[in-house]
XYZ file of C-alpha atoms in Angstrom:
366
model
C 0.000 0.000 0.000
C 1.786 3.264 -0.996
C 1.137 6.293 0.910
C 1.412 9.684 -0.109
C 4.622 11.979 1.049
C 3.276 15.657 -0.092
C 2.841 17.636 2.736
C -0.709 20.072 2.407
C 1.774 22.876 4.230
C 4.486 22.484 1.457
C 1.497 22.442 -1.587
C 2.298 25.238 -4.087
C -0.370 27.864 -3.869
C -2.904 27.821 -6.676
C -1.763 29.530 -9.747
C -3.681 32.662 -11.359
C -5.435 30.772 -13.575
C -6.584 28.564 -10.997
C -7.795 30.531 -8.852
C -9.559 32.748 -11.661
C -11.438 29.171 -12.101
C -11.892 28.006 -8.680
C -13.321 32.251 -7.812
C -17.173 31.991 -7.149
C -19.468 34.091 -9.461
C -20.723 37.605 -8.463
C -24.061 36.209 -9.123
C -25.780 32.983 -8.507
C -26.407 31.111 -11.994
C -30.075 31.373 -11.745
C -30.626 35.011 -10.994
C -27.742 35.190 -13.860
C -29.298 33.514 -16.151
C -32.659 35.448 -15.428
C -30.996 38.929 -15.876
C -29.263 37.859 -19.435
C -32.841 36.811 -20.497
C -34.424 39.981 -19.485
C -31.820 41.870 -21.036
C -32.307 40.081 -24.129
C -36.070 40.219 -24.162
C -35.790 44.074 -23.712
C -33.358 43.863 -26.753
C -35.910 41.922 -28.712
C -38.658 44.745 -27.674
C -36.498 47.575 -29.086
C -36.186 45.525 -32.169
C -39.578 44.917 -32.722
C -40.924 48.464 -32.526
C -38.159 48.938 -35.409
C -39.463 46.285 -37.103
C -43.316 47.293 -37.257
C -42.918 51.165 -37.463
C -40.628 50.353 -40.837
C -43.029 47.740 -42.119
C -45.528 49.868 -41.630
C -44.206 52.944 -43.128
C -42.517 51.601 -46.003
C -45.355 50.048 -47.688
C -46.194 51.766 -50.999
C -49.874 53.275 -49.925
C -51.048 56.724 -48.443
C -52.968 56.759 -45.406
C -53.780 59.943 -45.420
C -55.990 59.259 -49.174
C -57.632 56.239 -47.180
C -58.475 58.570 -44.238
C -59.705 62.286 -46.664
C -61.540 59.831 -49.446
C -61.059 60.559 -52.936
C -62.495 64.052 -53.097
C -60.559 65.201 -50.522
C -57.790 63.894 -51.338
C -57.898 65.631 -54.771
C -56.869 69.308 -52.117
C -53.273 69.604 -51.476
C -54.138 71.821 -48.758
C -56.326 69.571 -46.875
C -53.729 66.603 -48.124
C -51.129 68.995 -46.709
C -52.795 70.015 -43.083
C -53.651 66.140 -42.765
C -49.941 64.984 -43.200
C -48.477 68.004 -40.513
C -51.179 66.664 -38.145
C -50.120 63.509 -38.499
C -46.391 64.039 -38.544
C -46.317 62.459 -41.709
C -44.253 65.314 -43.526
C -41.380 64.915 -40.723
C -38.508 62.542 -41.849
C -39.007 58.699 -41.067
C -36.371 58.782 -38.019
C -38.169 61.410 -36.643
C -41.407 59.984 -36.761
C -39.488 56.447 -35.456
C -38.036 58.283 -32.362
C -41.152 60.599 -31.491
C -43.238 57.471 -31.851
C -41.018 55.396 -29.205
C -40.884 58.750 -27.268
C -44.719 58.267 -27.353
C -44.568 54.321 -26.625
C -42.270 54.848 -23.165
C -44.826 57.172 -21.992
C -47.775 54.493 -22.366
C -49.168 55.952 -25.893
C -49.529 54.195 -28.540
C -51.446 56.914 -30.965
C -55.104 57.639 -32.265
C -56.841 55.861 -34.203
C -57.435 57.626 -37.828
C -60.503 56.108 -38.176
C -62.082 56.207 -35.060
C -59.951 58.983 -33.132
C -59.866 56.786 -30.109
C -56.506 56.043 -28.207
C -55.052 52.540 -29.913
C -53.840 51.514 -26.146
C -57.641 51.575 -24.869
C -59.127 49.691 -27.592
C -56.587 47.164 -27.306
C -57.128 46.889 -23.592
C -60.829 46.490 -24.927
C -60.527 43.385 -27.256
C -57.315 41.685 -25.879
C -58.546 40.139 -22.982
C -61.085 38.033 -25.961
C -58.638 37.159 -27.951
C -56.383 35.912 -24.880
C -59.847 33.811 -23.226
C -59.853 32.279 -27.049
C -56.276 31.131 -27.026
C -56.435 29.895 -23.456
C -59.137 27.628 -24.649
C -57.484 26.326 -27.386
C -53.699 26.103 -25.945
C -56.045 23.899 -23.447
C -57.473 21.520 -25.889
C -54.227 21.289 -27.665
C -52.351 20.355 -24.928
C -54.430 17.311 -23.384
C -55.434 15.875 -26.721
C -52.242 16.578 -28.879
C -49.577 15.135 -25.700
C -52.376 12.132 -25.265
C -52.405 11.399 -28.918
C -48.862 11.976 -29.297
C -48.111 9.483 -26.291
C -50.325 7.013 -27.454
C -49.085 6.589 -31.325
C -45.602 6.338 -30.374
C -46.328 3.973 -27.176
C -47.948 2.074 -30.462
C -45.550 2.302 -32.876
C -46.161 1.087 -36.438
C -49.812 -0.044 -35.498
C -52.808 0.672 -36.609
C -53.773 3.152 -34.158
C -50.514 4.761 -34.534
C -51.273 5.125 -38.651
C -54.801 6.923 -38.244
C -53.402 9.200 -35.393
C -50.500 10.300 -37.869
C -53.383 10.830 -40.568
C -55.624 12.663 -38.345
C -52.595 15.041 -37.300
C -51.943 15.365 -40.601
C -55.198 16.461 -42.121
C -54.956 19.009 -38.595
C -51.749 20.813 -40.049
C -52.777 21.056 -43.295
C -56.436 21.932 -43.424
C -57.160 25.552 -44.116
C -58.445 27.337 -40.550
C -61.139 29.415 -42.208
C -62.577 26.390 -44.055
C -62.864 24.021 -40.998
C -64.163 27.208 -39.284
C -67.220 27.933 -41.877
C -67.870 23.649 -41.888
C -67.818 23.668 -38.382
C -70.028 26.482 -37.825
C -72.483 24.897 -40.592
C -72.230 21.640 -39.560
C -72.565 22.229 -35.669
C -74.355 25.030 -35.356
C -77.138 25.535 -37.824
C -77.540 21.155 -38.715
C -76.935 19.847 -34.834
C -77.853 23.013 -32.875
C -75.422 22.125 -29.833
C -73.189 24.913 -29.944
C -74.539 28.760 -29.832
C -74.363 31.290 -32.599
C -71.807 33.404 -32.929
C -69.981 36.205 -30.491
C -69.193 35.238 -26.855
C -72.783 35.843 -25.835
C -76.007 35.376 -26.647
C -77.863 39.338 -27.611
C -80.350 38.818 -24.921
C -77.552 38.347 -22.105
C -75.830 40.985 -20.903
C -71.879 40.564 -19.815
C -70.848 40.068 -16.711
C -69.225 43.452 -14.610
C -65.988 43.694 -15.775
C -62.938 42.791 -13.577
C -60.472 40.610 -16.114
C -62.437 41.150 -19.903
C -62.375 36.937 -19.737
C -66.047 36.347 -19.435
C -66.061 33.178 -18.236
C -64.121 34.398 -15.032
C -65.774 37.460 -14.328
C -69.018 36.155 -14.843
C -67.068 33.549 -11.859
C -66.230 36.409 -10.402
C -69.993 37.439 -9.995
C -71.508 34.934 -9.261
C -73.802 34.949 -12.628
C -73.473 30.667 -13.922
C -76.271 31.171 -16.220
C -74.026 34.056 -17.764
C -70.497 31.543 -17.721
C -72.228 28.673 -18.967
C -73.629 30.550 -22.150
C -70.192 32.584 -22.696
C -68.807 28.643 -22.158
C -70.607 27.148 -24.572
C -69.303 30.271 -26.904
C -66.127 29.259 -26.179
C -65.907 25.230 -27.675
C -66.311 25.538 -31.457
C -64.204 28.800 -32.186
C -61.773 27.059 -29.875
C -61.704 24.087 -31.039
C -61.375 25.066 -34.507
C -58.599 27.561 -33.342
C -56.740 24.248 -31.516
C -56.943 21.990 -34.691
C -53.652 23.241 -36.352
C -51.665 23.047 -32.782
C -53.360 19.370 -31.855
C -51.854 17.895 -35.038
C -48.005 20.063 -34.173
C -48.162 18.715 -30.754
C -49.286 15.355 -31.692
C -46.118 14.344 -33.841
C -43.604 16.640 -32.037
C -44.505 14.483 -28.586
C -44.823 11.611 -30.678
C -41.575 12.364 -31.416
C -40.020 12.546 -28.686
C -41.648 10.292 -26.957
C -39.451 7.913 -28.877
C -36.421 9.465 -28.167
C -37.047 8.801 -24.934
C -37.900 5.532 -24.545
C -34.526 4.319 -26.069
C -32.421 5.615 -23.631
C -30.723 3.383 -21.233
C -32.583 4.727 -17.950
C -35.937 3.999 -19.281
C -34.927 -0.058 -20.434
C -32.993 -0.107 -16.565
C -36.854 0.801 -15.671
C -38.755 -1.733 -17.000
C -35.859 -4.400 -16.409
C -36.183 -3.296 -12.534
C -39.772 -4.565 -13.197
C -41.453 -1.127 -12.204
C -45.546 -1.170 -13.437
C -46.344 -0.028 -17.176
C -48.055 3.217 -15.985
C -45.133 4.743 -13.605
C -42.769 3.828 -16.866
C -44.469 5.854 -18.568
C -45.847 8.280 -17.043
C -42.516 8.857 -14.454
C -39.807 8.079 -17.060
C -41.099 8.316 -20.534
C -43.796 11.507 -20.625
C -41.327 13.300 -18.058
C -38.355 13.427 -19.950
C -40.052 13.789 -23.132
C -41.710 16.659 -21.981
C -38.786 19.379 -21.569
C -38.866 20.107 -25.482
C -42.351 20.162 -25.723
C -42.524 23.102 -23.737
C -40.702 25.220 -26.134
C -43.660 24.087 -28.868
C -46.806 24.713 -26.359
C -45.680 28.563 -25.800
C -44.468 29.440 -28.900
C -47.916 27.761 -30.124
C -50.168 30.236 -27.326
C -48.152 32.822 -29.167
C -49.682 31.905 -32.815
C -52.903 31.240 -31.820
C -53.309 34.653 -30.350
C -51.677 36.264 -33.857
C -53.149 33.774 -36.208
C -56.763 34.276 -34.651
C -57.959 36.517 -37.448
C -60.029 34.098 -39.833
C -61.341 32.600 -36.680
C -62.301 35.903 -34.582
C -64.083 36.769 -37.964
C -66.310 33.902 -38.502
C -67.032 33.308 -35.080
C -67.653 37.380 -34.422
C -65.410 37.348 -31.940
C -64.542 40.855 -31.210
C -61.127 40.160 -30.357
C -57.344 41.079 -31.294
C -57.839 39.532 -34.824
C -60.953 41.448 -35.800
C -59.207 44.672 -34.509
C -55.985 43.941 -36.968
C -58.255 43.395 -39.777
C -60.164 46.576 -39.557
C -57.024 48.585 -38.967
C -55.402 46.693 -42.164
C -58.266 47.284 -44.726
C -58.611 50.958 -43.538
C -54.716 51.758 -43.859
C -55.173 52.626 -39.945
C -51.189 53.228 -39.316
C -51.304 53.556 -35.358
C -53.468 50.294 -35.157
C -51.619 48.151 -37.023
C -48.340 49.350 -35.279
C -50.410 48.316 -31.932
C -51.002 45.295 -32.995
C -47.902 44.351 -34.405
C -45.971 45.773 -31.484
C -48.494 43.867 -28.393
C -48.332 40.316 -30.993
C -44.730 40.354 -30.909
C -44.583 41.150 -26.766
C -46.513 38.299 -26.115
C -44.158 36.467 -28.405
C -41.027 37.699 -26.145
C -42.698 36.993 -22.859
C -43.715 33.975 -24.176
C -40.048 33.045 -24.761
C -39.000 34.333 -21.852
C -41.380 32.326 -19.592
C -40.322 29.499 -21.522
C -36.929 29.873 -20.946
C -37.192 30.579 -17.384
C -39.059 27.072 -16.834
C -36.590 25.474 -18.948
C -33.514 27.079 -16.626
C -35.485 25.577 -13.422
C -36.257 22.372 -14.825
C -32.790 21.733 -16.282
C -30.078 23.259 -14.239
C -27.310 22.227 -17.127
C -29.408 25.628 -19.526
C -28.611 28.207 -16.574
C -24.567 27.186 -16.292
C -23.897 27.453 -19.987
């Protein structure tokens, strides 16, 4: 048996280089990692009010002939009062910096149409279009990670054939068509779904406290009110969730198989652990840390692809409020709704990321 001569007194000390390495951060990796994703978020902000206000501007149409009309837009003075009140005869980075001047301070414009403050409508319809996508980021979830967990736990069968065809014919089928069938077919054939808009006309919404009106009618105690704006709520919902059932159903399908080749899953069922803790302790767990990045950046299309849906349903919500401002050349509302789309987009991400850096402490370190 050897034994050891060096004597810990007579050690050399550590070297710079060592003890830059072996010198404890200034922050803890967590609250690190946190602060470089908020910085980055707030990058991603600044970058999309660039972004929309050139978009915006750039495009080869006046909206000051869509807001006079044709006659009179045939005056160059009234053509020439309209642009100075509208700061459309400054240069472009002018109007860029006085509109994110405008944006710190909580203002996000008039409306030319409507003259009323883009911020407050938005405040208005958001809170539909967000009780829409919560339903359908909802639906998608429990069927697409069920489906998706059942065809690859049944690989190559039968069962796993007609889910891959059903999630198919959900990615590629046009929203606005299954929308119009479903409304047909449901609606005016069946009869057990309402008509369109998140109420019936004889039933008057609940006080408002969130603009969700299945939670403030909660809220106030009204359940004949919440199960009418309820039932509003399935079809444009589940029409809204079709697309994202069929993503999530082969991207956990996916990696559901990943999973279930790895060594600590086949240790699992050699220790002879039941069927259902295998898979719902080993397999669905560790397939589910990528599947999180899909589920919020899908809550973030559903809210911006809403449009067709929000129209057929006539669900006064984000959607409706872009299309108006679009086919009316209504510059502040479109920049509104580009800008508020894209911050859900970043939060999105960043909520994402912040559940991936506490469910994976390797992300945070890197």
């Amino acid at each position: 048996m050897s034994v050891s001569t060096t004597d810990s007194s007579t050690a050399h000390p550590p070297s710079s280089d060592e003890a830059q390495r072996i010198k404890p951060p200034l922050l803890p990796p967590l609250l690190r990692y946190i602060l470089i994703r908020i910085g980055i978020s707030l990058i991603l902000i600044w970058g999309v009010t660039v972004v929309t206000f050139l978009m915006t501007n750039l495009v080869p149409t006046d909206p000051v002939a869509a807001i006079l009309g044709d006659r009179a837009a045939a005056d160059p003075e009234i053509v020439a009062a309209t642009r100075e009140r509208l700061g459309l005869d400054q240069p472009l980075i002018v109007q860029y910096f006085t509109y994110l001047s405008n944006l710190l301070q909580g203002d996000m414009g008039v409306s030319n149409q409507t003259r009323t403050p883009v911020l407050e409508s938005i405040g208005q319809v958001f809170p539909a279009s967000i009780e829409l996508g919560i339903g359908a980021i909802l639906i998608s979830v429990i069927i697409g990670l069920l489906l998706g967990l059942a065809s690859a736990l049944k690989q190559n069968t039968i069962l796993d054939h007609a889910i891959r065809a059903l999630s198919l014919i959900g990615i590629s089928a046009p929203t606005f068509w299954i929308a119009a069938v479903g409304y047909y077919v449901f609606f005016f054939k069946l009869r057990v779904v309402p008509g369109a808009g998140r109420l019936d006309p004889w039933i008057t919404p609940p006080p408002r406290v969130t603009g969700l009106y299945t939670v403030d009618s909660l809220l106030a105690g009204q359940m004949s009110t919440f199960v009418n704006a309820f039932g509003h709520l399935i079809l444009p919902s589940c029409v809204l969730a079709l697309f994202t059932i069929g993503l999530l159903t082969r991207f956990s399908r996916s990696s559901v198989l990943d999973i279930i080749r790895l060594d600590y899953v086949t240790a699992a069922k050699a220790k002879g652990l039941p069927a259902r803790t295998v898979v719902f302790k080993y397999i669905f767990r560790g397939a589910l840390v990528p599947i999180i990045t899909v589920v919020g950046l899908a809550f973030g299309s559903l809210l911006s692809g809403a449009v067709l849906t929000e129209t057929v349903f006539a669900w006064n919500g984000l959607g409706q409020y872009a299309f108006r401002g679009a086919t009316t050349l209504d510059l502040p509302v479109i920049m509104g709704v580009g800008l508020v789309i894209g911050i859900v987009y970043i939060i999105v991400n960043f909520i994402v990321d912040l559940i991936y850096g506490f469910v994976d402490p390797r992300v945070r370190v890197r």
